[in-house]
Short mmCIF file of C-alpha atoms and ligand atoms in Angstrom, two decimals:
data_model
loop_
_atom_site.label_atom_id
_atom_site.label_comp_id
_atom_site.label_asym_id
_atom_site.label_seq_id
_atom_site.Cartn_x
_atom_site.Cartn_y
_atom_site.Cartn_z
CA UNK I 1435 -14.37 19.08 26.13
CA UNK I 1436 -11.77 16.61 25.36
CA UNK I 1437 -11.90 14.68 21.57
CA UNK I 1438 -11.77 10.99 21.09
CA UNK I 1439 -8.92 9.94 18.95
CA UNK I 1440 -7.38 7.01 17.41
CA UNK I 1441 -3.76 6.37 17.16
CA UNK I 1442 -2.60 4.90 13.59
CA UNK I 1443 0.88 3.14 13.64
CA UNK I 1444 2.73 1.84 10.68
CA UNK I 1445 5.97 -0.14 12.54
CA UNK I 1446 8.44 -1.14 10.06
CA UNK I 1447 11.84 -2.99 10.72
CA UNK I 1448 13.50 1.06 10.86
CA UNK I 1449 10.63 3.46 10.74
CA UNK I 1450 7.67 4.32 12.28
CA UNK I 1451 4.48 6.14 11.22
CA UNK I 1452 1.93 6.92 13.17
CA UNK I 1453 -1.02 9.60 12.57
CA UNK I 1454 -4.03 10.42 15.40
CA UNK I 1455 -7.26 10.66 13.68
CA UNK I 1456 -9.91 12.71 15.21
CA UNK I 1457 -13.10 10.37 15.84
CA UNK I 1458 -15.75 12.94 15.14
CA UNK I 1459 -14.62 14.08 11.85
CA UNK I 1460 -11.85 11.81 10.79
CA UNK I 1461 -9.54 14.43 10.77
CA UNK I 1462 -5.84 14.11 10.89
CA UNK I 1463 -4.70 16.21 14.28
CA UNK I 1464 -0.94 15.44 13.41
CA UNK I 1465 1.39 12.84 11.60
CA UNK I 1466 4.34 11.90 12.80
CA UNK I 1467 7.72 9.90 11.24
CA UNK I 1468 10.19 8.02 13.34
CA UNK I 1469 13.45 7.48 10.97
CA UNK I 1470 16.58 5.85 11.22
CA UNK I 1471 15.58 3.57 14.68
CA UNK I 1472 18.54 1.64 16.73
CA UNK I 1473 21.08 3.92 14.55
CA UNK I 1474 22.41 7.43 15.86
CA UNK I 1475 20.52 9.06 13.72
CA UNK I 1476 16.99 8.42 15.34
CA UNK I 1477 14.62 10.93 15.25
CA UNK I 1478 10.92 11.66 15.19
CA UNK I 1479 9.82 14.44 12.74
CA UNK I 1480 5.68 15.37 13.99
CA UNK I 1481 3.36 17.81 11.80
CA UNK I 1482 0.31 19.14 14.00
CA UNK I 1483 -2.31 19.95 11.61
CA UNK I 1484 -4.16 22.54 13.20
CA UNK I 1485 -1.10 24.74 13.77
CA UNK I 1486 0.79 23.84 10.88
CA UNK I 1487 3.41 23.47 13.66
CA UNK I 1488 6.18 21.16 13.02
CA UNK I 1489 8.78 19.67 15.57
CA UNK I 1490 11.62 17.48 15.23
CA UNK I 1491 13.03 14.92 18.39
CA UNK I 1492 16.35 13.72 18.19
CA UNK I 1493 16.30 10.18 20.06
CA UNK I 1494 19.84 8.91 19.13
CA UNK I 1495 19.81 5.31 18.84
CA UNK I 1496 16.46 4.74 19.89
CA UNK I 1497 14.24 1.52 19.54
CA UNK I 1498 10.90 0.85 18.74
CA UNK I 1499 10.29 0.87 22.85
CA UNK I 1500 11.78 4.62 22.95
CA UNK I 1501 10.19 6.12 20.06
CA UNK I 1502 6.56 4.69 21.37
CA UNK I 1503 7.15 5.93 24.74
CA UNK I 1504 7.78 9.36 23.09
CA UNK I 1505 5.15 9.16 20.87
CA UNK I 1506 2.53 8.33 23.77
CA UNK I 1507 4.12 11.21 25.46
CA UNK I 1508 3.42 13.65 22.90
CA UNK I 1509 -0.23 12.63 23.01
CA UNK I 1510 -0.51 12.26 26.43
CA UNK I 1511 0.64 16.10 26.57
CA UNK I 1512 -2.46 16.77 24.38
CA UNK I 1513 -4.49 14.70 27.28
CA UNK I 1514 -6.66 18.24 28.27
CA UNK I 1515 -7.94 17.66 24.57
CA UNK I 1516 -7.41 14.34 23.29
CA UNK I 1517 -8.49 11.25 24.76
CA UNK I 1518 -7.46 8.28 22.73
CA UNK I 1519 -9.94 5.89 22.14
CA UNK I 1520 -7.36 3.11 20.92
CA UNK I 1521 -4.96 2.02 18.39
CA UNK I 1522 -5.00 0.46 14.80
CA UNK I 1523 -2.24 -1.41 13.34
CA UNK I 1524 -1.34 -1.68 9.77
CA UNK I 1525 0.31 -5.47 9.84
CA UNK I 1526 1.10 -6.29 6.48
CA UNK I 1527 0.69 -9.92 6.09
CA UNK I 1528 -2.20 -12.14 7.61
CA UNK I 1529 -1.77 -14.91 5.53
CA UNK I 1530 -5.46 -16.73 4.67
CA UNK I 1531 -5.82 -16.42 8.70
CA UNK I 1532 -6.94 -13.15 8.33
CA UNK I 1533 -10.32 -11.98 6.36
CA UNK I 1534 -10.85 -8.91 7.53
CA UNK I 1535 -9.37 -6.39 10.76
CA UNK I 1536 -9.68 -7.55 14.05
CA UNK I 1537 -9.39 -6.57 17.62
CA UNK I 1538 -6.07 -7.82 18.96
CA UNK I 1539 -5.90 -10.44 21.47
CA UNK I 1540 -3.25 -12.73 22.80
CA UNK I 1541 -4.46 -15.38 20.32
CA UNK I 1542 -4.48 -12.58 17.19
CA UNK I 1543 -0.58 -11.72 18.38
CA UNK I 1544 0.09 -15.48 18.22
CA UNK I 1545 -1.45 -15.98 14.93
CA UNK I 1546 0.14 -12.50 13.22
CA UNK I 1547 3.17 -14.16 14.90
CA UNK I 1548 2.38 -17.58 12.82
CA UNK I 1549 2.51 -15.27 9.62
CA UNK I 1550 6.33 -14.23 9.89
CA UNK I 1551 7.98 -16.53 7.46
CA UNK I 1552 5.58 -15.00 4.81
CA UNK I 1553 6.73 -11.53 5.75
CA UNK I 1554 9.96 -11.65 7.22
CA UNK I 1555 10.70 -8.10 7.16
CA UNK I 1556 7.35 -6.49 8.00
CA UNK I 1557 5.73 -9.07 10.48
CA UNK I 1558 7.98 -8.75 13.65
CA UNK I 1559 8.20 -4.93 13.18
CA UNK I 1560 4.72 -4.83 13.37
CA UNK I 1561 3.97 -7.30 16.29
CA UNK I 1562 6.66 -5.23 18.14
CA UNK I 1563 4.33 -2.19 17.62
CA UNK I 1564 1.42 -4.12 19.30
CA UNK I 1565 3.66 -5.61 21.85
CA UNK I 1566 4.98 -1.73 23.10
CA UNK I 1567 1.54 -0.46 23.55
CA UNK I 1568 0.01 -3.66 25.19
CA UNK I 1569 3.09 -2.89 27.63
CA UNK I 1570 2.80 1.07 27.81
CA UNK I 1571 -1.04 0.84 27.70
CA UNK I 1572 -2.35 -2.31 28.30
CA UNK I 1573 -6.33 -0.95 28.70
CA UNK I 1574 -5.86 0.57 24.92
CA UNK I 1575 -7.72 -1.36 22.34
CA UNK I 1576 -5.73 -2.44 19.50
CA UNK I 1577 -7.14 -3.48 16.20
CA UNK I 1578 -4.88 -5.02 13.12
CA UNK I 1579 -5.66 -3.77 9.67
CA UNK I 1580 -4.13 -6.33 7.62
CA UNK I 1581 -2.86 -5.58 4.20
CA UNK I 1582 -3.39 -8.82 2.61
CA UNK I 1583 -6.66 -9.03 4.11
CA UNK I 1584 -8.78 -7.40 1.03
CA UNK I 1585 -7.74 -9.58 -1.75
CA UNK I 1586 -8.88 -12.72 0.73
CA UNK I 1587 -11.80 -12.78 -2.17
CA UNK I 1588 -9.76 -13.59 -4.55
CA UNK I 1589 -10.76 -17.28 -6.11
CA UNK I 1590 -8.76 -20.60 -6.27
CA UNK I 1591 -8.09 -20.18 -9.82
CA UNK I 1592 -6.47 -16.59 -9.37
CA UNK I 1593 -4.40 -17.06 -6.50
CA UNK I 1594 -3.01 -20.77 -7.04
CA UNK I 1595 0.14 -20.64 -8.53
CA UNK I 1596 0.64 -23.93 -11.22
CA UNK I 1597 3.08 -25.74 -8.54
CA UNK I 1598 2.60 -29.07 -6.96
CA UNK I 1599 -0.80 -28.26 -4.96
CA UNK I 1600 1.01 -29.54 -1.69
CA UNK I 1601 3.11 -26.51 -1.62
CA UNK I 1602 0.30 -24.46 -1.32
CA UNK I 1603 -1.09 -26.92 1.07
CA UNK I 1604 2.13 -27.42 3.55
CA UNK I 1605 3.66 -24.42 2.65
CA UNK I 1606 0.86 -21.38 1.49
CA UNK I 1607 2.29 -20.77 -0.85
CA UNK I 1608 0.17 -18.67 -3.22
CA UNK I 1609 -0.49 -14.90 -4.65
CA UNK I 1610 -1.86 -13.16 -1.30
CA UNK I 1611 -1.56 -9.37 -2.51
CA UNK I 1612 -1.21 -6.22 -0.74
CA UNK I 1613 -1.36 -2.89 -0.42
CA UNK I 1614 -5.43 -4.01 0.36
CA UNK I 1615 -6.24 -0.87 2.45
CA UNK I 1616 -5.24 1.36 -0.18
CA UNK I 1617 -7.13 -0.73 -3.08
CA UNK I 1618 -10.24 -0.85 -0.33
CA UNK I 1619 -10.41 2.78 0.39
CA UNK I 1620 -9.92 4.16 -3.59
CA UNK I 1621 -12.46 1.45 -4.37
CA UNK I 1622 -15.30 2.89 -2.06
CA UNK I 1623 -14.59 6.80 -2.76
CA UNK I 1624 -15.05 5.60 -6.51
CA UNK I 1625 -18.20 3.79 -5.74
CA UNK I 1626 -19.39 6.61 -3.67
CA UNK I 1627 -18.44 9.48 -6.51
CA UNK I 1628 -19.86 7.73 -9.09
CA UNK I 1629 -22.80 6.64 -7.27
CA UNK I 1630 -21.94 2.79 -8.22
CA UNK I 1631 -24.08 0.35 -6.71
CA UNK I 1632 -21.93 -1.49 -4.60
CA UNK I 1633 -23.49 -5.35 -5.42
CA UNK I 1634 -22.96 -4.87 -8.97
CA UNK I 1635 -19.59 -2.81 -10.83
CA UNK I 1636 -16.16 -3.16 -12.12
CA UNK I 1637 -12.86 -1.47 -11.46
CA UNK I 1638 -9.43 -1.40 -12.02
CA UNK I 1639 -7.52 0.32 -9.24
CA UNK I 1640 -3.62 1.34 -9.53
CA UNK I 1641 -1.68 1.57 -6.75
CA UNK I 1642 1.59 3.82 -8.16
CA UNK I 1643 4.38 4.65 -5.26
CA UNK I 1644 7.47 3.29 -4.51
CA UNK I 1645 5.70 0.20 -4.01
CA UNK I 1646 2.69 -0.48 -7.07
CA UNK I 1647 -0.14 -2.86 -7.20
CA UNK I 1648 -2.95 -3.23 -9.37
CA UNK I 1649 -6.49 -4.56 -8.15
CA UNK I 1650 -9.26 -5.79 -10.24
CA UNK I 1651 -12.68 -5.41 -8.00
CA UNK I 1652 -15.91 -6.92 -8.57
CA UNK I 1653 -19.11 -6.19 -6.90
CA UNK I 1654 -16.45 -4.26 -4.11
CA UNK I 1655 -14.51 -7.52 -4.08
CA UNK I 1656 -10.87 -8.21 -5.20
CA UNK I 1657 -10.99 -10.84 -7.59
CA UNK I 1658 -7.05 -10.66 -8.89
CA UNK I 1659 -4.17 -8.25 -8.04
CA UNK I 1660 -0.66 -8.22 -9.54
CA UNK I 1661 1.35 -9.05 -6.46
CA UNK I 1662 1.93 -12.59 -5.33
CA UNK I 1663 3.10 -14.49 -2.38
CA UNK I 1664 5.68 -11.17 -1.61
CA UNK I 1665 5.40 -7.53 -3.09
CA UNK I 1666 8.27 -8.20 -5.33
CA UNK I 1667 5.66 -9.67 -8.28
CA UNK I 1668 3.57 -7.64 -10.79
CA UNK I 1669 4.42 -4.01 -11.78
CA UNK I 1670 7.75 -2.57 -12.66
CA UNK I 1671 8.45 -0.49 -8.97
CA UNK I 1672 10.84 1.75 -7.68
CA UNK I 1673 13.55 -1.02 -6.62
CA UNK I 1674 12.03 -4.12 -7.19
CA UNK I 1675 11.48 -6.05 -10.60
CA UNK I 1676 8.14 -6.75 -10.48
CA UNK I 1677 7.24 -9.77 -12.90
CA UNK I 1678 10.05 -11.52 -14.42
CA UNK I 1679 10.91 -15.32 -15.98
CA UNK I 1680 10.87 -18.10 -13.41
CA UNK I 1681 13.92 -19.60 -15.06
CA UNK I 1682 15.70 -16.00 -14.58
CA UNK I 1683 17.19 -17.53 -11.40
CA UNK I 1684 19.37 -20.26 -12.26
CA UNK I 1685 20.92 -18.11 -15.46
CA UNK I 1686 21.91 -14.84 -13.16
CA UNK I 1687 23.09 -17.07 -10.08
CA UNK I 1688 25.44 -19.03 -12.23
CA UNK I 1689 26.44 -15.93 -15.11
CA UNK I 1690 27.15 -13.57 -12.34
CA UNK I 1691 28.14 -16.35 -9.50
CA UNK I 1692 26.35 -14.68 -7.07
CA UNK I 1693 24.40 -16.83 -4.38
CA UNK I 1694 20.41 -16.95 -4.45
CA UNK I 1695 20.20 -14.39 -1.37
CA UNK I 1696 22.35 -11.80 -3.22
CA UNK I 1697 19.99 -12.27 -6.68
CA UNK I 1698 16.95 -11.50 -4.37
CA UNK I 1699 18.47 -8.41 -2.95
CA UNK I 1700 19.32 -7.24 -6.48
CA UNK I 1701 15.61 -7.97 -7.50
CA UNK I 1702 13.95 -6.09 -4.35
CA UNK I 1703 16.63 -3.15 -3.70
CA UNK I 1704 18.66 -2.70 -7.20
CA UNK I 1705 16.23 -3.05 -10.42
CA UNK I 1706 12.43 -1.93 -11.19
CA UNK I 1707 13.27 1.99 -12.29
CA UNK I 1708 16.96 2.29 -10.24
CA UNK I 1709 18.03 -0.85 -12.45
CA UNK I 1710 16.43 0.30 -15.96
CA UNK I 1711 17.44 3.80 -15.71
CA UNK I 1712 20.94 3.44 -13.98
CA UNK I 1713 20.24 7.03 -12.41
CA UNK I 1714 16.97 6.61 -9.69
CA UNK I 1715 14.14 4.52 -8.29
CA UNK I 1716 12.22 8.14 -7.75
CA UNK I 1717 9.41 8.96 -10.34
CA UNK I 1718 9.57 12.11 -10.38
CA UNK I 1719 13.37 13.02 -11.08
CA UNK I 1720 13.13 10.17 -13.62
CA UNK I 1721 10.20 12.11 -15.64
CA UNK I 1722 12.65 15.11 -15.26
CA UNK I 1723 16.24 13.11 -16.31
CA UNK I 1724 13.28 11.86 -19.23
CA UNK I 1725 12.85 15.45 -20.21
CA UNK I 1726 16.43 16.22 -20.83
CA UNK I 1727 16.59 13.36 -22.90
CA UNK I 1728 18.79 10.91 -20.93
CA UNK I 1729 18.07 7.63 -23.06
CA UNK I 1730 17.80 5.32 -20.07
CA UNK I 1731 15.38 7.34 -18.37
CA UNK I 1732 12.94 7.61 -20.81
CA UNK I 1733 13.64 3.61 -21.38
CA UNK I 1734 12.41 2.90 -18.02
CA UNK I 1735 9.26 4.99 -18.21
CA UNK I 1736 8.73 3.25 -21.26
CA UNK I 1737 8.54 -0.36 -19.44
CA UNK I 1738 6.79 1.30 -16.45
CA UNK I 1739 3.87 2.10 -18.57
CA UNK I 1740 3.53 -0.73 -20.79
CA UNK I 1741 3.68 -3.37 -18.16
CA UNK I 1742 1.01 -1.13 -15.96
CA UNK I 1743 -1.06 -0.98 -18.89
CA UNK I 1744 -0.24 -5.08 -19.60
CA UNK I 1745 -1.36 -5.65 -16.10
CA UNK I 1746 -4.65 -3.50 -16.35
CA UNK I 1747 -5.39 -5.40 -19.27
CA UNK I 1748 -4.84 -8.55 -18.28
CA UNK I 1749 -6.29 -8.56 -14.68
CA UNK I 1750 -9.93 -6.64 -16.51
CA UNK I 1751 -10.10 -10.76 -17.89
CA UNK I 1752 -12.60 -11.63 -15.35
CA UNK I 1753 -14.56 -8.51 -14.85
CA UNK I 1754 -18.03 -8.23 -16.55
CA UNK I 1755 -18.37 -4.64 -15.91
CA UNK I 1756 -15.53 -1.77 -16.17
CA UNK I 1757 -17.19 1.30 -14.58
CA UNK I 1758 -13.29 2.96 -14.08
CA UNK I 1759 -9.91 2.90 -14.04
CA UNK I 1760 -8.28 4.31 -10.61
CA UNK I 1761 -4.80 5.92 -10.00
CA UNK I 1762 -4.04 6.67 -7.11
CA UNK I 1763 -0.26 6.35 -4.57
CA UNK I 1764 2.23 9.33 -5.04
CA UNK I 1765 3.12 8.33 -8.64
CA UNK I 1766 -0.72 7.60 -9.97
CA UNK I 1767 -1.99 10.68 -8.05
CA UNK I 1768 0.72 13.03 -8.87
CA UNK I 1769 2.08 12.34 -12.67
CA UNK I 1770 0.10 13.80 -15.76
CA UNK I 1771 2.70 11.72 -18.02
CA UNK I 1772 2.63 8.28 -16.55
CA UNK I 1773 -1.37 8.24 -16.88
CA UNK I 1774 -1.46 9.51 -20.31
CA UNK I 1775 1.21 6.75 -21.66
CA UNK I 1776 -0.51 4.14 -19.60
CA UNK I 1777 -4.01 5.39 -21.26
CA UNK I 1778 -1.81 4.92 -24.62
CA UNK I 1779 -0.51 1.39 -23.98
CA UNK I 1780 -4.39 0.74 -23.49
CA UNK I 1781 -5.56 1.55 -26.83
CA UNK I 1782 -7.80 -1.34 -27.06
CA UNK I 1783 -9.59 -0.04 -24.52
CA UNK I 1784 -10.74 3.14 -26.76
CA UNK I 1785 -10.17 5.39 -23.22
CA UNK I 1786 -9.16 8.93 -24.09
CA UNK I 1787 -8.18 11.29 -21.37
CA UNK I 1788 -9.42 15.26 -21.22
CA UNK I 1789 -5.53 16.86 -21.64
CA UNK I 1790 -6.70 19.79 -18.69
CA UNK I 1791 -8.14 17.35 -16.64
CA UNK I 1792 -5.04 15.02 -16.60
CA UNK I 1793 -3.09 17.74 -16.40
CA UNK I 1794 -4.73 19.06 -13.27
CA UNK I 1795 -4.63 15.57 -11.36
CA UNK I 1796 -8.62 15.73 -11.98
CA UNK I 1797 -11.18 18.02 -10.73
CA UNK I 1798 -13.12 17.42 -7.42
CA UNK I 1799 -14.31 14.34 -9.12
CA UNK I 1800 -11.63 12.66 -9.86
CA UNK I 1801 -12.84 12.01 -12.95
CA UNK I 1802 -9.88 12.68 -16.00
CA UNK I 1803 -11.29 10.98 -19.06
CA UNK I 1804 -13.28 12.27 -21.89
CA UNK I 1805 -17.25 12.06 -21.45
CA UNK I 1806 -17.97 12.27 -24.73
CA UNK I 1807 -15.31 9.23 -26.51
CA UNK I 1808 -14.67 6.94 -23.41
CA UNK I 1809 -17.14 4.31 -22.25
CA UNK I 1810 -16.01 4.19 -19.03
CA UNK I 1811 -14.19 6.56 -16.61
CA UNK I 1812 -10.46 7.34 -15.89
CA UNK I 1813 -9.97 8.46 -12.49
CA UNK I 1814 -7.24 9.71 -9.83
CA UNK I 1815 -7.98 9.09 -6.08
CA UNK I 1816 -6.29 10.24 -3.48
CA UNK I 1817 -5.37 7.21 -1.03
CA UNK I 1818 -5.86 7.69 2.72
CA UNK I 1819 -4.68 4.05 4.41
CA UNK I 1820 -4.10 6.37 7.78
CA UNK I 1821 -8.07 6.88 7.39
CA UNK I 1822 -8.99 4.00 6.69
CA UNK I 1823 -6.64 2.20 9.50
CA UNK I 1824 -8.47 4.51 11.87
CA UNK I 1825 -12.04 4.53 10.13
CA UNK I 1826 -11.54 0.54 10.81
CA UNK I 1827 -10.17 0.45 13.93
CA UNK I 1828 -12.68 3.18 15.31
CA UNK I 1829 -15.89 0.57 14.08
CA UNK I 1830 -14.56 -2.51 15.25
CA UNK I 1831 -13.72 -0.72 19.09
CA UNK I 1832 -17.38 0.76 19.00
CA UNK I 1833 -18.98 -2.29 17.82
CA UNK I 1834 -17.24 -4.56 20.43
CA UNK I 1835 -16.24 -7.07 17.33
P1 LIG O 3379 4.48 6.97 -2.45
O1 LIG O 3379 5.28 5.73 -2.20
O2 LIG O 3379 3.02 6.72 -2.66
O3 LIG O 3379 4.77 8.08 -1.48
O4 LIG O 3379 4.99 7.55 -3.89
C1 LIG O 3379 6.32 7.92 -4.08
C2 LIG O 3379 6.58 8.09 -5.57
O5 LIG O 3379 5.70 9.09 -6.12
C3 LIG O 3379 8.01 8.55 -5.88
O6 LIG O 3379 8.55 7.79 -6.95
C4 LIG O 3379 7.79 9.98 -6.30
O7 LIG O 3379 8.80 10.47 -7.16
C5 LIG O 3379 6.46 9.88 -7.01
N1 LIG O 3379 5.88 11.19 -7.27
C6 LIG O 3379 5.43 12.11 -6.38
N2 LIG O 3379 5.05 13.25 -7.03
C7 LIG O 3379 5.27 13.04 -8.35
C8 LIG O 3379 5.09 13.82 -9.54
N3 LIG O 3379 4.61 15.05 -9.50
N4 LIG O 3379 5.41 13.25 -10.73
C9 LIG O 3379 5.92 12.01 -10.80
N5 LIG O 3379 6.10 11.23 -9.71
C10 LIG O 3379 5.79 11.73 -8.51
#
């Protein structure tokens, strides 16, 4: 009997992700990378869970159009035992359009479209994701999981940025967040772990990868999160800055006589921990160049952790509950050290974390804090946004939305 399955694609401007998610038991049946696109290095690297089987296509200087023609192939060679059921979308930016995912029509495409100046980069790539399959499989459902589309509950006074109101008005320009998907998913396996009721908590969820985000949630809503209008705002990240002064601009541009577009490339692709510690934007050689006591290293850890913990602090303002902290993306999930000197930034906070516990990434529960001294929970969470892309997508196809 054949399974139903739901094709997950990530497009970006160079890569491509994609994962097919078993509908039954929301189980990954393989995950698949696309690197290097329109360059002759192309190539699409698949793992096939079940087998453990892994296979590698070289596609020299293949588009977007190639690589989703291949990938259909692949599945379509699975077609005795998969039968896919449609496709979800991450698109990262839906601007205020977008509340929540939704099936993709012409009029969805148009209005994704509308939301390109706001995400330059990501947008098209992701449109030209939805446009290949409309073309290679035009009776497919698509759906659009939005990664903005979370922290749409986030009130006037948090998201308005102290600007003359009409360039929010003409413009929209305001905080819109991301990484939503990943904040929404750690957010209900906490609520469902420690049996939270979902019309009444508090958490704090950290999003720690290359990319970082932190979410406040309230009654499952996102009231506040540390990125803004673009993911270059908030926490100190593998490349990018993260929060810095407003009037930072004007000094650098005219010290260093650079123009405004080369200042923004050197604030997305040459500071956050590459710029600190000289050396990497990668967590985990940086925690080992720390341990060998390379000054600059340890420097940038330093600011890592204290404006995470400056951010958790700040963005718990409006909360009237704090039933956890989350960490969760390679960094939060993975890294005994960055939690522990986070948890030590916080001492207000009077959190203390079990040393095994941390150590170990948490047990089953996620739970790493100490029962007995902290009034509230520490946790690490394992993100899934494949899952949830698919969970999503699989709902909104069934329910005809
Ligand atoms: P992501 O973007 O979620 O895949 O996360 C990537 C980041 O997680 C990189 O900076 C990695 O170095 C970091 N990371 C993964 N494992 C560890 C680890 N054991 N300790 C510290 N950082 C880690």
């Amino acid at each position: 009997m054949k399974q139903s399955a739901y094709l997950v694609l990530n497009s970006g401007s160079s890569s491509l992700k994609f994962s097919l998610i078993l509908s039954h038991n929301a189980s990954t049946h393989l995950i698949g990378l696309a690197e290097c696109l329109n360059s002759p290095d192309a190539s699409i690297s698949i793992n096939y869970s079940e087998t453990a089987k892994k296979q590698t296509i070289s596609l020299p200087d293949a588009d977007h159009k190639t690589i989703l023609n291949k990938v259909l192939d692949v599945i379509t060679a699975h077609s005795d035992k998969i039968s896919l059921a449609g496709v979800g979308h991450r698109v990262v930016h839906g601007g205020e359009k977008f509340k929540a995912s939704t099936l993709i029509t012409n009029e969805v495409q148009q209005e994704i479209e509308a939301c390109n100046p706001l995400a330059p980069l990501h947008n098209p790539a992701n449109l030209l994701g939805i446009q290949q399959i409309s073309t290679l499989m035009p009776e497919l459902p698509q759906v659009a999981v939005f990664d903005t589309a979370f922290h749409q509950t986030i009130p006037e006074k948090a998201f308005l940025y102290a600007l003359p109101y009409e360039y929010y008005q003409e413009l929209g320009v305001r905080k819109y967040g991301f990484h939503g998907t990943s904040h929404q998913f750690v957010m209900q396996q906490a609520i469902e772990t420690l049996d939270l009721d979902p019309e009444s908590n508090g958490l704090i969820t950290a999003h720690l990868g290359n990319g970082s985000s932190v979410c406040a949630i309230k009654n499952s809503k996102s009231i506040d999160t540390s990125m803004g209008l673009t993911p270059l705002a908030g926490l100190v990240m593998g490349t990018r800055s993260g929060d810095i002064d407003p009037g930072l601009h004007a000094f650098l541009v005219k010290k260093l006589d650079i123009s405004l577009e080369q200042l923004t490339s050197i604030l997305n692709k040459k500071s956050g921990l590459l710029g600190l510690s000289g050396e990497t934007n990668d967590m985990r050689k940086l925690c080992q160049l720390a341990e060998t006591g390379h000054l600059k290293a340890q420097i940038a850890l330093e600011v890592f952790c204290y404006v995470l913990a400056k951010q958790i602090a700040s963005l718990s303002v409006n909360l009237e509950q704090l039933n956890a902290i989350v960490f969760t993306g390679g960094i939060g999930e993975n890294s005994a050290l960055i939690r522990q000197k986070t948890v030590d930034n916080l001492a207000i906070f009077k959190l203390k974390l079990e040393p095994t516990l941390n150590k170990n990434n948490g047990d089953e529960s996620g739970v790493i804090s100490c029962s007995k001294t902290s009034s509230y929970k520490v946790m690490v969470i394992a993100t899934n946004e494949e899952l949830m892309i698919a969970k999503q997508t699989q709902s909104i196809i069934e329910s005809g939305e």
